[in-house]
Tab-separated table of C-alpha atoms in Angstrom:
chain	number	residue	atom	x	y	z
K	10	MET	CA	-18.800	-20.475	6.845
K	11	ALA	CA	-18.566	-18.057	3.128
K	12	GLY	CA	-22.200	-18.940	2.525
K	13	GLU	CA	-24.075	-15.401	1.021
K	14	SER	CA	-24.711	-12.171	1.654
K	15	VAL	CA	-21.806	-10.631	-0.594
K	16	LYS	CA	-22.437	-6.388	-1.744
K	17	LEU	CA	-19.974	-4.789	-3.525
K	18	LEU	CA	-20.605	-1.093	-3.614
K	19	GLY	CA	-18.960	0.837	-6.909
K	20	PHE	CA	-18.642	2.921	-9.575
K	21	TRP	CA	-19.347	1.653	-12.750
K	22	CYS	CA	-16.128	3.116	-14.358
K	23	SER	CA	-13.963	2.960	-11.586
K	24	PRO	CA	-10.989	0.966	-12.030
K	25	TYR	CA	-10.840	-0.381	-8.491
K	26	ALA	CA	-14.011	-1.257	-8.211
K	27	LEU	CA	-12.870	-3.171	-11.655
K	28	ARG	CA	-10.332	-5.357	-9.675
K	29	VAL	CA	-13.209	-6.259	-7.511
K	30	LYS	CA	-15.313	-7.586	-9.504
K	31	TRP	CA	-12.535	-9.544	-11.222
K	32	ALA	CA	-11.823	-11.287	-8.472
K	33	LEU	CA	-15.705	-12.449	-7.498
K	34	LYS	CA	-16.001	-13.282	-11.287
K	35	LEU	CA	-13.177	-15.572	-11.222
K	36	LYS	CA	-14.294	-17.081	-7.751
K	37	GLY	CA	-17.767	-17.463	-9.024
K	38	ILE	CA	-19.122	-15.713	-6.375
K	39	GLU	CA	-22.473	-14.282	-6.531
K	40	TYR	CA	-22.880	-10.904	-4.956
K	41	GLU	CA	-25.361	-7.877	-4.808
K	42	TYR	CA	-23.605	-4.513	-6.871
K	43	VAL	CA	-24.458	-1.349	-5.470
K	44	GLU	CA	-23.667	1.176	-8.444
K	45	GLU	CA	-22.521	4.692	-5.619
K	46	ASP	CA	-23.132	8.080	-6.749
K	47	LEU	CA	-20.102	9.583	-6.453
K	48	VAL	CA	-20.774	13.007	-5.949
K	49	ASN	CA	-23.581	12.764	-3.648
K	50	LYS	CA	-22.432	9.653	-1.592
K	51	SER	CA	-24.659	7.135	0.210
K	52	PRO	CA	-24.913	7.409	4.506
K	53	GLN	CA	-24.234	3.458	3.611
K	54	LEU	CA	-20.980	4.054	2.151
K	55	LEU	CA	-20.095	6.609	4.609
K	56	GLN	CA	-20.779	4.512	7.727
K	57	TYR	CA	-18.877	1.418	5.466
K	58	ASN	CA	-16.338	3.507	4.796
K	59	PRO	CA	-15.581	6.539	7.440
K	60	ALA	CA	-11.924	6.983	6.752
K	61	TYR	CA	-11.745	7.113	3.215
K	62	LYS	CA	-15.372	7.721	2.008
K	63	LYS	CA	-14.449	5.384	-0.974
K	64	ILE	CA	-15.730	2.712	-3.321
K	65	PRO	CA	-15.183	-0.127	-3.759
K	66	VAL	CA	-16.736	-1.543	-0.455
K	67	LEU	CA	-17.265	-5.410	0.243
K	68	VAL	CA	-19.740	-6.058	2.639
K	69	HIS	CA	-19.541	-9.875	3.291
K	70	HIS	CA	-22.423	-10.982	5.944
K	71	GLY	CA	-22.692	-7.179	6.886
K	72	LYS	CA	-18.969	-6.365	7.395
K	73	PRO	CA	-16.883	-3.641	5.367
K	74	VAL	CA	-13.872	-4.299	3.842
K	75	VAL	CA	-12.470	-1.053	1.828
K	76	GLU	CA	-9.725	-0.763	-0.366
K	77	SER	CA	-9.209	-3.004	-3.388
K	78	LEU	CA	-5.872	-4.686	-2.448
K	79	VAL	CA	-7.228	-5.101	1.080
K	80	ILE	CA	-10.341	-6.468	-0.518
K	81	LEU	CA	-8.511	-8.661	-3.098
K	82	GLU	CA	-6.498	-10.307	-0.542
K	83	TYR	CA	-9.408	-10.730	1.793
K	84	ILE	CA	-11.602	-12.482	-1.294
K	85	ASP	CA	-8.584	-15.308	-1.797
K	86	ASP	CA	-8.293	-15.927	2.013
K	87	THR	CA	-12.011	-16.316	2.109
K	88	TRP	CA	-13.013	-18.322	-0.946
K	89	LYS	CA	-10.353	-20.804	-1.377
K	90	GLN	CA	-11.092	-22.142	-5.108
K	91	ASN	CA	-9.484	-20.913	-7.757
K	92	PRO	CA	-6.739	-18.971	-5.695
K	93	ILE	CA	-5.256	-15.181	-6.791
K	94	LEU	CA	-2.509	-15.218	-4.974
K	95	PRO	CA	0.322	-18.195	-5.298
K	96	GLU	CA	1.299	-20.361	-2.678
K	97	ASP	CA	4.619	-19.896	-2.066
K	98	PRO	CA	5.718	-17.283	0.619
K	99	TYR	CA	8.013	-15.338	-1.863
K	100	GLU	CA	6.266	-15.610	-5.030
K	101	ARG	CA	3.473	-14.072	-2.686
K	102	ALA	CA	6.204	-11.425	-1.671
K	103	VAL	CA	6.910	-10.947	-5.380
K	104	ALA	CA	2.898	-10.706	-6.385
K	105	ARG	CA	2.177	-8.358	-3.471
K	106	PHE	CA	5.722	-6.023	-4.641
K	107	TRP	CA	4.632	-6.066	-8.204
K	108	ALA	CA	0.894	-5.159	-7.247
K	109	LYS	CA	2.402	-2.304	-4.829
K	110	PHE	CA	4.608	-0.587	-7.441
K	111	ALA	CA	2.309	-0.161	-10.307
K	112	ASP	CA	-0.708	1.408	-7.943
K	113	ASP	CA	2.829	3.889	-5.971
K	114	LYS	CA	4.901	4.156	-9.318
K	115	CYS	CA	2.713	3.875	-12.329
K	116	VAL	CA	-0.486	4.605	-11.748
K	117	PRO	CA	-0.068	8.372	-10.566
K	118	ALA	CA	2.100	9.109	-13.360
K	119	MET	CA	-0.296	7.751	-16.047
K	120	MET	CA	-2.526	10.315	-13.799
K	121	GLY	CA	-0.104	13.405	-14.186
K	122	ALA	CA	0.039	12.588	-18.062
K	123	PHE	CA	-3.572	12.291	-17.934
K	124	THR	CA	-4.564	15.470	-15.711
K	125	LYS	CA	-1.583	18.142	-16.620
K	126	GLN	CA	-0.493	19.998	-19.340
K	127	GLY	CA	2.981	21.585	-20.552
K	128	GLU	CA	6.256	20.959	-19.226
K	129	GLU	CA	4.559	18.966	-16.496
K	130	LYS	CA	2.903	16.302	-18.932
K	131	GLU	CA	5.786	15.571	-20.667
K	132	LYS	CA	7.523	15.075	-17.253
K	133	ALA	CA	4.681	12.291	-16.588
K	134	VAL	CA	4.513	10.797	-19.393
K	135	LYS	CA	8.367	10.320	-19.134
K	136	GLU	CA	8.129	9.185	-15.970
K	137	ALA	CA	4.976	6.519	-16.950
K	138	GLN	CA	7.007	5.111	-20.068
K	139	GLU	CA	10.033	4.323	-17.364
K	140	ASN	CA	7.375	2.848	-15.101
K	141	LEU	CA	5.801	0.696	-16.800
K	142	LYS	CA	9.230	-0.276	-18.583
K	143	ILE	CA	9.933	-1.403	-14.946
K	144	LEU	CA	7.064	-2.857	-14.814
K	145	GLU	CA	7.424	-5.056	-17.462
K	146	SER	CA	10.326	-6.461	-16.394
K	147	GLY	CA	8.466	-8.366	-13.452
K	148	LEU	CA	6.122	-9.791	-16.439
K	149	GLY	CA	9.293	-11.495	-18.478
K	150	GLU	CA	8.236	-13.596	-21.332
K	151	LYS	CA	5.375	-14.905	-19.102
K	152	SER	CA	1.969	-14.856	-20.948
K	153	PHE	CA	0.254	-13.021	-17.652
K	154	PHE	CA	1.940	-11.997	-14.580
K	155	GLY	CA	0.396	-15.291	-12.989
K	156	GLY	CA	2.362	-17.230	-15.340
K	157	ASP	CA	-0.014	-19.405	-17.761
K	158	LYS	CA	-3.271	-18.505	-16.119
K	159	ILE	CA	-3.719	-15.024	-14.413
K	160	GLY	CA	-2.894	-14.447	-10.817
K	161	PHE	CA	-3.007	-11.292	-8.454
K	162	VAL	CA	-0.744	-8.836	-10.132
K	163	ASP	CA	-2.887	-9.277	-13.516
K	164	ILE	CA	-6.273	-8.903	-11.400
K	165	ALA	CA	-4.343	-6.089	-9.232
K	166	VAL	CA	-2.815	-4.089	-12.310
K	167	GLY	CA	-4.627	-5.153	-15.556
K	168	TRP	CA	-6.683	-2.620	-15.821
K	169	ILE	CA	-3.863	-0.381	-16.557
K	170	GLY	CA	-3.874	-1.659	-19.865
K	171	VAL	CA	-7.400	-0.044	-20.426
K	172	TRP	CA	-6.476	2.970	-19.284
K	173	VAL	CA	-3.098	3.470	-20.559
K	174	ARG	CA	-5.521	3.129	-24.334
K	175	LEU	CA	-7.825	5.695	-22.307
K	176	THR	CA	-4.751	7.928	-21.525
K	177	GLU	CA	-2.989	7.892	-24.871
K	178	GLU	CA	-6.161	8.977	-26.558
K	179	VAL	CA	-7.753	11.782	-24.734
K	180	ALA	CA	-4.401	13.045	-23.717
K	181	GLU	CA	-2.632	12.048	-27.214
K	182	VAL	CA	0.599	11.007	-25.873
K	183	ASN	CA	2.252	7.840	-26.425
K	184	LEU	CA	2.726	5.617	-23.594
K	185	VAL	CA	2.827	1.717	-24.550
K	186	ASP	CA	3.570	0.546	-27.745
K	187	ALA	CA	4.887	-2.806	-29.353
K	188	LYS	CA	8.152	-1.472	-30.302
K	189	THR	CA	9.402	0.129	-26.618
K	190	MET	CA	7.786	-2.373	-24.575
K	191	PRO	CA	6.995	-5.328	-26.895
K	192	LEU	CA	5.930	-7.890	-23.633
K	193	LEU	CA	3.962	-5.597	-21.820
K	194	ASN	CA	1.975	-4.258	-24.950
K	195	ALA	CA	1.170	-7.877	-25.686
K	196	TRP	CA	-0.086	-8.511	-22.251
K	197	PHE	CA	-1.947	-5.530	-22.536
K	198	GLU	CA	-3.613	-6.926	-25.420
K	199	ARG	CA	-3.934	-10.518	-24.343
K	200	PHE	CA	-5.582	-9.986	-20.855
K	201	PRO	CA	-8.891	-7.732	-21.724
K	202	GLU	CA	-9.393	-10.610	-24.511
K	203	LEU	CA	-10.287	-13.328	-21.759
K	204	PRO	CA	-13.935	-14.228	-21.591
K	205	THR	CA	-14.527	-13.834	-17.420
K	206	ILE	CA	-12.028	-10.213	-17.714
K	207	LYS	CA	-13.899	-8.596	-20.985
K	208	GLU	CA	-17.459	-9.190	-19.359
K	209	CYS	CA	-16.518	-6.974	-16.483
K	210	ILE	CA	-15.213	-3.952	-18.788
K	211	PRO	CA	-17.272	-1.147	-19.630
K	212	PRO	CA	-17.847	-0.363	-23.211
K	213	TRP	CA	-14.791	1.107	-24.811
K	214	ASP	CA	-16.937	4.137	-26.002
K	215	LYS	CA	-18.565	4.721	-22.821
K	216	LEU	CA	-14.998	4.913	-20.959
K	217	LEU	CA	-13.423	6.763	-23.648
K	218	GLU	CA	-16.720	9.757	-24.014
K	219	HIS	CA	-16.460	9.739	-19.848
K	220	ASN	CA	-12.790	10.470	-19.933
K	221	ARG	CA	-13.233	12.647	-22.750
K	222	ASN	CA	-15.421	14.769	-20.773
K	223	PHE	CA	-13.249	14.358	-17.496
K	224	HIS	CA	-10.314	15.782	-19.520
K	225	LYS	CA	-12.469	18.602	-21.128
K	226	ARG	CA	-13.140	19.994	-17.816
K	227	LEU	CA	-10.020	19.523	-15.980
K	228	THR	CA	-8.237	21.639	-19.246
K	229	ALA	CA	-10.949	23.889	-19.835
K	230	GLY	CA	-10.037	26.444	-16.742
K	231	SER	CA	-6.072	26.200	-16.691
K	232	THR	CA	-4.035	28.606	-17.994
S	10	MET	CA	13.442	-23.733	11.052
S	11	ALA	CA	15.477	-20.667	10.995
S	12	GLU	CA	18.258	-20.077	8.383
S	13	SER	CA	20.389	-18.421	10.731
S	14	SER	CA	23.546	-16.724	8.845
S	15	GLU	CA	21.038	-17.047	6.041
S	16	VAL	CA	18.700	-14.287	7.100
S	17	LYS	CA	19.944	-11.235	6.484
S	18	VAL	CA	18.497	-7.600	7.065
S	19	LEU	CA	19.757	-4.536	5.179
S	20	GLY	CA	18.870	-1.638	6.550
S	21	THR	CA	19.567	1.411	8.504
S	22	TRP	CA	19.554	2.175	12.671
S	23	PRO	CA	16.841	4.327	12.317
S	24	SER	CA	14.588	3.957	9.515
S	25	PRO	CA	10.929	2.864	11.583
S	26	PHE	CA	10.467	0.762	8.524
S	27	VAL	CA	13.596	-1.371	8.971
S	28	MET	CA	12.354	-1.882	12.215
S	29	ARG	CA	9.351	-3.640	10.853
S	30	ALA	CA	11.585	-6.321	9.608
S	31	ARG	CA	13.686	-6.729	12.698
S	32	ILE	CA	10.710	-7.042	15.025
S	33	ALA	CA	8.972	-9.420	13.018
S	34	LEU	CA	12.463	-11.651	12.986
S	35	ASN	CA	12.248	-11.321	16.596
S	36	ILE	CA	8.825	-12.225	17.372
S	37	LYS	CA	9.631	-15.382	15.005
S	38	GLN	CA	12.905	-15.821	16.823
S	39	VAL	CA	14.878	-16.074	14.002
S	40	ASN	CA	18.856	-15.364	14.253
S	41	TYR	CA	19.739	-12.972	11.632
S	42	ALA	CA	22.230	-10.494	10.719
S	43	PHE	CA	21.706	-6.886	10.201
S	44	LEU	CA	23.604	-5.101	7.673
S	45	GLU	CA	23.911	-1.186	7.674
S	46	GLU	CA	23.937	0.724	4.785
S	47	ASP	CA	25.180	4.006	4.301
S	48	LEU	CA	22.480	5.395	1.901
S	49	GLY	CA	24.977	7.798	0.500
S	50	ALA	CA	26.921	5.279	-0.713
S	51	LYS	CA	24.576	1.749	-0.792
S	52	SER	CA	26.002	-1.222	-1.120
S	53	GLU	CA	26.521	-3.436	-4.136
S	54	LEU	CA	24.079	-5.980	-2.195
S	55	LEU	CA	21.318	-3.539	-1.762
S	56	LEU	CA	21.315	-2.183	-5.386
S	57	LYS	CA	20.993	-5.833	-6.799
S	58	SER	CA	18.696	-6.701	-3.761
S	59	ASN	CA	16.268	-4.282	-4.629
S	60	PRO	CA	17.401	-2.649	-8.056
S	61	VAL	CA	13.770	-1.426	-8.490
S	62	HIS	CA	13.513	1.056	-5.252
S	63	LYS	CA	17.395	0.799	-4.398
S	64	LYS	CA	15.550	1.157	-0.809
S	65	VAL	CA	15.869	-0.497	2.705
S	66	PRO	CA	14.455	-2.736	4.553
S	67	VAL	CA	15.346	-5.655	2.481
S	68	LEU	CA	15.496	-9.018	3.498
S	69	ILE	CA	17.229	-11.739	2.073
S	70	ASN	CA	16.429	-15.387	2.942
S	71	GLY	CA	18.944	-17.546	1.255
S	72	ASP	CA	19.150	-16.121	-2.092
S	73	LYS	CA	15.841	-14.570	-2.116
S	74	PRO	CA	15.831	-10.640	-1.696
S	75	ILE	CA	12.260	-9.166	-0.672
S	76	CYS	CA	11.523	-5.605	-0.461
S	77	GLU	CA	8.897	-2.909	1.112
S	78	SER	CA	8.768	-3.415	4.656
S	79	LEU	CA	5.055	-4.606	4.896
S	80	ILE	CA	5.648	-7.484	2.035
S	81	ILE	CA	8.588	-8.413	4.693
S	82	VAL	CA	6.237	-8.610	7.566
S	83	GLN	CA	3.859	-10.906	5.702
S	84	TYR	CA	6.546	-12.923	4.085
S	85	ILE	CA	8.115	-13.112	7.518
S	86	ASP	CA	4.988	-14.537	9.019
S	87	ASP	CA	4.386	-17.208	5.889
S	88	VAL	CA	7.924	-18.366	6.192
S	89	TRP	CA	8.271	-19.135	10.267
S	90	SER	CA	4.739	-20.110	10.300
S	91	SER	CA	5.268	-21.440	13.665
S	92	ALA	CA	3.768	-19.465	16.812
S	93	PRO	CA	3.739	-16.825	17.265
S	94	SER	CA	1.424	-15.456	14.474
S	95	ILE	CA	1.872	-11.580	13.508
S	96	LEU	CA	-1.342	-11.700	11.243
S	97	PRO	CA	-4.982	-12.643	12.372
S	98	SER	CA	-5.871	-15.998	11.541
S	99	ASP	CA	-9.217	-14.765	10.564
S	100	PRO	CA	-9.631	-13.861	7.152
S	101	TYR	CA	-11.702	-10.673	8.138
S	102	ASP	CA	-9.379	-9.863	10.994
S	103	GLN	CA	-6.822	-9.827	8.531
S	104	ALA	CA	-8.185	-7.490	5.948
S	105	ILE	CA	-9.234	-4.886	9.261
S	106	ALA	CA	-5.403	-5.427	10.171
S	107	ARG	CA	-4.079	-4.713	6.374
S	108	PHE	CA	-6.705	-1.759	6.129
S	109	TRP	CA	-4.818	-0.160	9.156
S	110	ALA	CA	-1.624	-0.737	8.142
S	111	ALA	CA	-2.337	0.742	4.402
S	112	TYR	CA	-3.920	3.666	5.989
S	113	LEU	CA	-1.069	4.436	8.615
S	114	ASP	CA	1.972	4.495	5.324
S	115	GLU	CA	-0.893	6.047	2.871
S	116	LYS	CA	-2.755	8.926	4.904
S	117	TRP	CA	-0.683	9.135	8.333
S	118	PHE	CA	2.816	9.199	7.968
S	119	PRO	CA	2.899	11.583	4.877
S	120	ALA	CA	1.357	14.247	7.156
S	121	LEU	CA	3.571	13.244	9.935
S	122	LYS	CA	6.841	13.295	7.880
S	123	GLY	CA	5.405	16.847	6.741
S	124	ILE	CA	5.685	18.520	9.766
S	125	LEU	CA	9.049	18.043	9.843
S	126	PHE	CA	9.635	20.172	6.656
S	127	ALA	CA	6.108	22.191	6.718
S	128	GLU	CA	6.786	25.768	5.834
S	129	GLY	CA	5.288	28.532	8.181
S	130	GLU	CA	3.231	27.644	11.288
S	131	ASP	CA	-0.694	27.397	9.869
S	132	ALA	CA	1.019	24.932	7.503
S	133	LYS	CA	2.599	23.273	10.459
S	134	LYS	CA	-0.533	23.386	12.343
S	135	ALA	CA	-3.018	21.885	9.465
S	136	LEU	CA	-0.622	18.861	9.609
S	137	VAL	CA	-0.250	18.063	13.409
S	138	ASP	CA	-4.357	18.100	13.113
S	139	GLN	CA	-4.369	15.873	10.450
S	140	VAL	CA	-2.160	13.371	12.273
S	141	VAL	CA	-3.664	14.000	15.395
S	142	GLU	CA	-7.448	12.929	14.144
S	143	ALA	CA	-6.007	10.346	12.257
S	144	LEU	CA	-4.408	9.226	15.631
S	145	MET	CA	-7.641	9.105	17.269
S	146	LEU	CA	-9.139	6.909	14.417
S	147	VAL	CA	-6.582	4.881	15.473
S	148	GLU	CA	-7.556	4.976	19.269
S	149	GLU	CA	-10.983	3.483	17.757
S	150	ALA	CA	-9.624	0.678	16.301
S	151	PHE	CA	-7.010	-0.122	18.471
S	152	GLY	CA	-10.048	-1.007	20.660
S	153	LYS	CA	-11.854	-2.841	18.418
S	154	CYS	CA	-8.480	-5.183	17.732
S	155	SER	CA	-7.329	-5.404	20.860
S	156	LYS	CA	-10.833	-6.292	22.369
S	157	GLY	CA	-9.624	-5.452	25.694
S	158	LYS	CA	-6.101	-6.904	25.200
S	159	PRO	CA	-2.356	-5.480	25.715
S	160	PHE	CA	-1.842	-4.981	21.659
S	161	PHE	CA	-4.082	-4.851	18.669
S	162	GLY	CA	-2.768	-8.114	17.572
S	163	GLY	CA	-4.143	-8.995	20.996
S	164	ASP	CA	-2.068	-11.208	23.695
S	165	GLN	CA	0.760	-10.652	21.526
S	166	ILE	CA	2.463	-8.011	19.169
S	167	GLY	CA	0.665	-8.382	15.456
S	168	TYR	CA	0.681	-6.968	11.903
S	169	VAL	CA	-0.539	-3.427	13.388
S	170	ASP	CA	1.518	-3.347	16.150
S	171	ILE	CA	4.418	-3.465	14.150
S	172	ALA	CA	3.200	-0.641	11.478
S	173	PHE	CA	2.750	1.354	14.024
S	174	GLY	CA	4.716	1.131	16.547
S	175	CYS	CA	7.980	1.516	14.168
S	176	PHE	CA	7.072	5.187	14.030
S	177	LEU	CA	6.523	5.793	17.637
S	178	GLY	CA	10.194	6.977	17.720
S	179	LEU	CA	10.050	9.998	15.038
S	180	ILE	CA	6.492	10.600	16.264
S	181	ARG	CA	8.676	11.457	19.925
S	182	VAL	CA	11.651	13.519	17.695
S	183	ILE	CA	8.867	15.371	15.987
S	184	GLU	CA	7.112	16.065	19.386
S	185	LYS	CA	10.246	17.387	20.976
S	186	PHE	CA	11.457	19.640	17.726
S	187	ASN	CA	8.215	21.127	17.495
S	188	ASP	CA	7.110	21.818	20.984
S	189	ILE	CA	3.915	20.084	20.157
S	190	LYS	CA	1.447	16.981	21.253
S	191	LEU	CA	0.568	14.549	18.887
S	192	LEU	CA	0.299	10.942	21.008
S	193	TYR	CA	-0.961	12.370	24.065
S	194	GLN	CA	-2.899	11.455	26.806
S	195	ALA	CA	-5.971	13.976	26.348
S	196	LYS	CA	-6.659	12.186	22.521
S	197	THR	CA	-5.781	9.095	22.910
S	198	PRO	CA	-5.418	7.798	26.209
S	199	GLU	CA	-5.153	3.650	25.149
S	200	LEU	CA	-2.285	4.350	22.194
S	201	VAL	CA	-0.318	6.179	25.131
S	202	LYS	CA	-0.326	3.143	27.194
S	203	TRP	CA	-0.313	0.649	24.108
S	204	ALA	CA	3.057	2.793	23.256
S	205	GLU	CA	4.797	2.192	26.406
S	206	ARG	CA	4.055	-1.571	26.468
S	207	PHE	CA	4.788	-1.923	23.058
S	208	CYS	CA	8.700	0.038	23.948
S	209	GLN	CA	8.868	-2.419	25.967
S	210	HIS	CA	8.604	-5.440	24.704
S	211	PRO	CA	11.454	-7.684	24.102
S	212	ALA	CA	11.356	-8.284	20.534
S	213	VAL	CA	11.081	-4.670	20.405
S	214	ASN	CA	13.584	-2.897	22.931
S	215	GLY	CA	16.567	-3.931	21.368
S	216	VAL	CA	16.005	-2.265	17.846
S	217	MET	CA	14.058	1.178	18.839
S	218	PRO	CA	15.991	3.867	18.664
S	219	GLU	CA	16.566	6.326	21.773
S	220	THR	CA	14.643	9.667	21.319
S	221	GLU	CA	18.141	11.379	21.987
S	222	GLU	CA	19.905	9.336	19.286
S	223	LEU	CA	17.225	9.567	16.497
S	224	ALA	CA	16.835	13.375	17.661
S	225	GLU	CA	20.266	14.186	16.489
S	226	LEU	CA	20.137	12.312	13.256
S	227	ALA	CA	17.050	14.088	12.203
S	228	LYS	CA	18.150	17.671	13.012
S	229	ILE	CA	21.536	16.636	10.370
S	230	LEU	CA	18.485	14.785	7.854
S	231	ILE	CA	16.341	17.884	8.347
S	232	VAL	CA	18.924	20.604	7.609
S	233	LYS	CA	20.271	18.267	4.413
S	234	MET	CA	16.621	17.957	3.145
S	235	ARG	CA	15.833	21.490	3.622
S	236	ALA	CA	18.870	22.062	1.637
S	237	ALA	CA	17.911	20.177	-1.272
S	238	ASN	CA	14.153	21.274	-1.181
S	239	PRO	CA	13.710	24.789	-1.426
S	240	PRO	CA	10.548	26.232	-0.117
S	241	LYS	CA	7.840	25.981	-2.516
S	242	SER	CA	6.221	29.575	-3.144
């Protein structure tokens, strides 16, 4: 059975590790957290994730599960309390669809807005806005993607709310506001205020400092 | 039970992603209508059913559209939950299956597709090496997942078989066009044998396109793609 012996290899400001922390917290699962040095990857990490060599890795009874969305599904399959995915097959498919859409379409564009400059940056900003608007249509008038309670999409995508604000601040762009995306904007504010969610998010100023430094390094040597 | 004419697949015959949906339905012995789309002139139904991506495959069950091939396969497994199962029952085995399917789509397939459009021999060779190395990882995964049985899914075709097997036609076409070997005895002997079994499986052999037909189509597509995507400097 589920039992004990749960370990999470992560990095303090990784949104992908954050997803997993949220899921574990919501299910009340106790785990050992291991902070990985991503510059000098541990032999443990390389052994557990030879294909990607990335965090997060969830280790349960010594067996590794990698790729954050795969980990979320594994957690939901293994620990049945506080289900993350809906019961209904169609609703499950819809939830998986939006999580994939956010990862495939919103995140790269948002990263582009952060990392690029000039015309390419403008293009990325526009793309991010368009895709975030589409994401908003998946939320609709609901409080959360999961309905009245948070669910799979909220856990998978919720980090974007924080990172959009970081990107806006550091890269000096406007991605989501109350005028252009009132529903998504409201969810961006509502979701991180939930106690279980808030507890896991690193302090804003630490995140900001880390991302400013990252941004500086990225834009320093560019023509 | 199967809602025969209520189940539709919008797709195109050459698409590996569309094939995934059809194989899954075949495994479950669900009758469905296959609606061939003209991707140059997409149907109203497609645009309405997949407004976000406007892509195939789309599975329509009654009035519900489901998009994204792997999501469709999981949906089929959830709805027609009578045997045979497509995903393993054990959560850890399920996670492994999901991992490999995602790996194939996110890491391996872009490299495979890249070979078709690679500019220059060096670029092509780099991609070929990437594809072959990844296949060797998949060969290792096959050993672990199959546990000595004929398929990744064990005795029956499962999630990874479907996720990977749909690309076999494309692999053969790319090998033929470029006079290279991607899936072959020396590097991935178990996968070579698996590929044969997969293609002969009754759920597959009706929907796997003939390499010759696919090659003809690929020729046309490559010309179109090259015209639309001028070489990067």
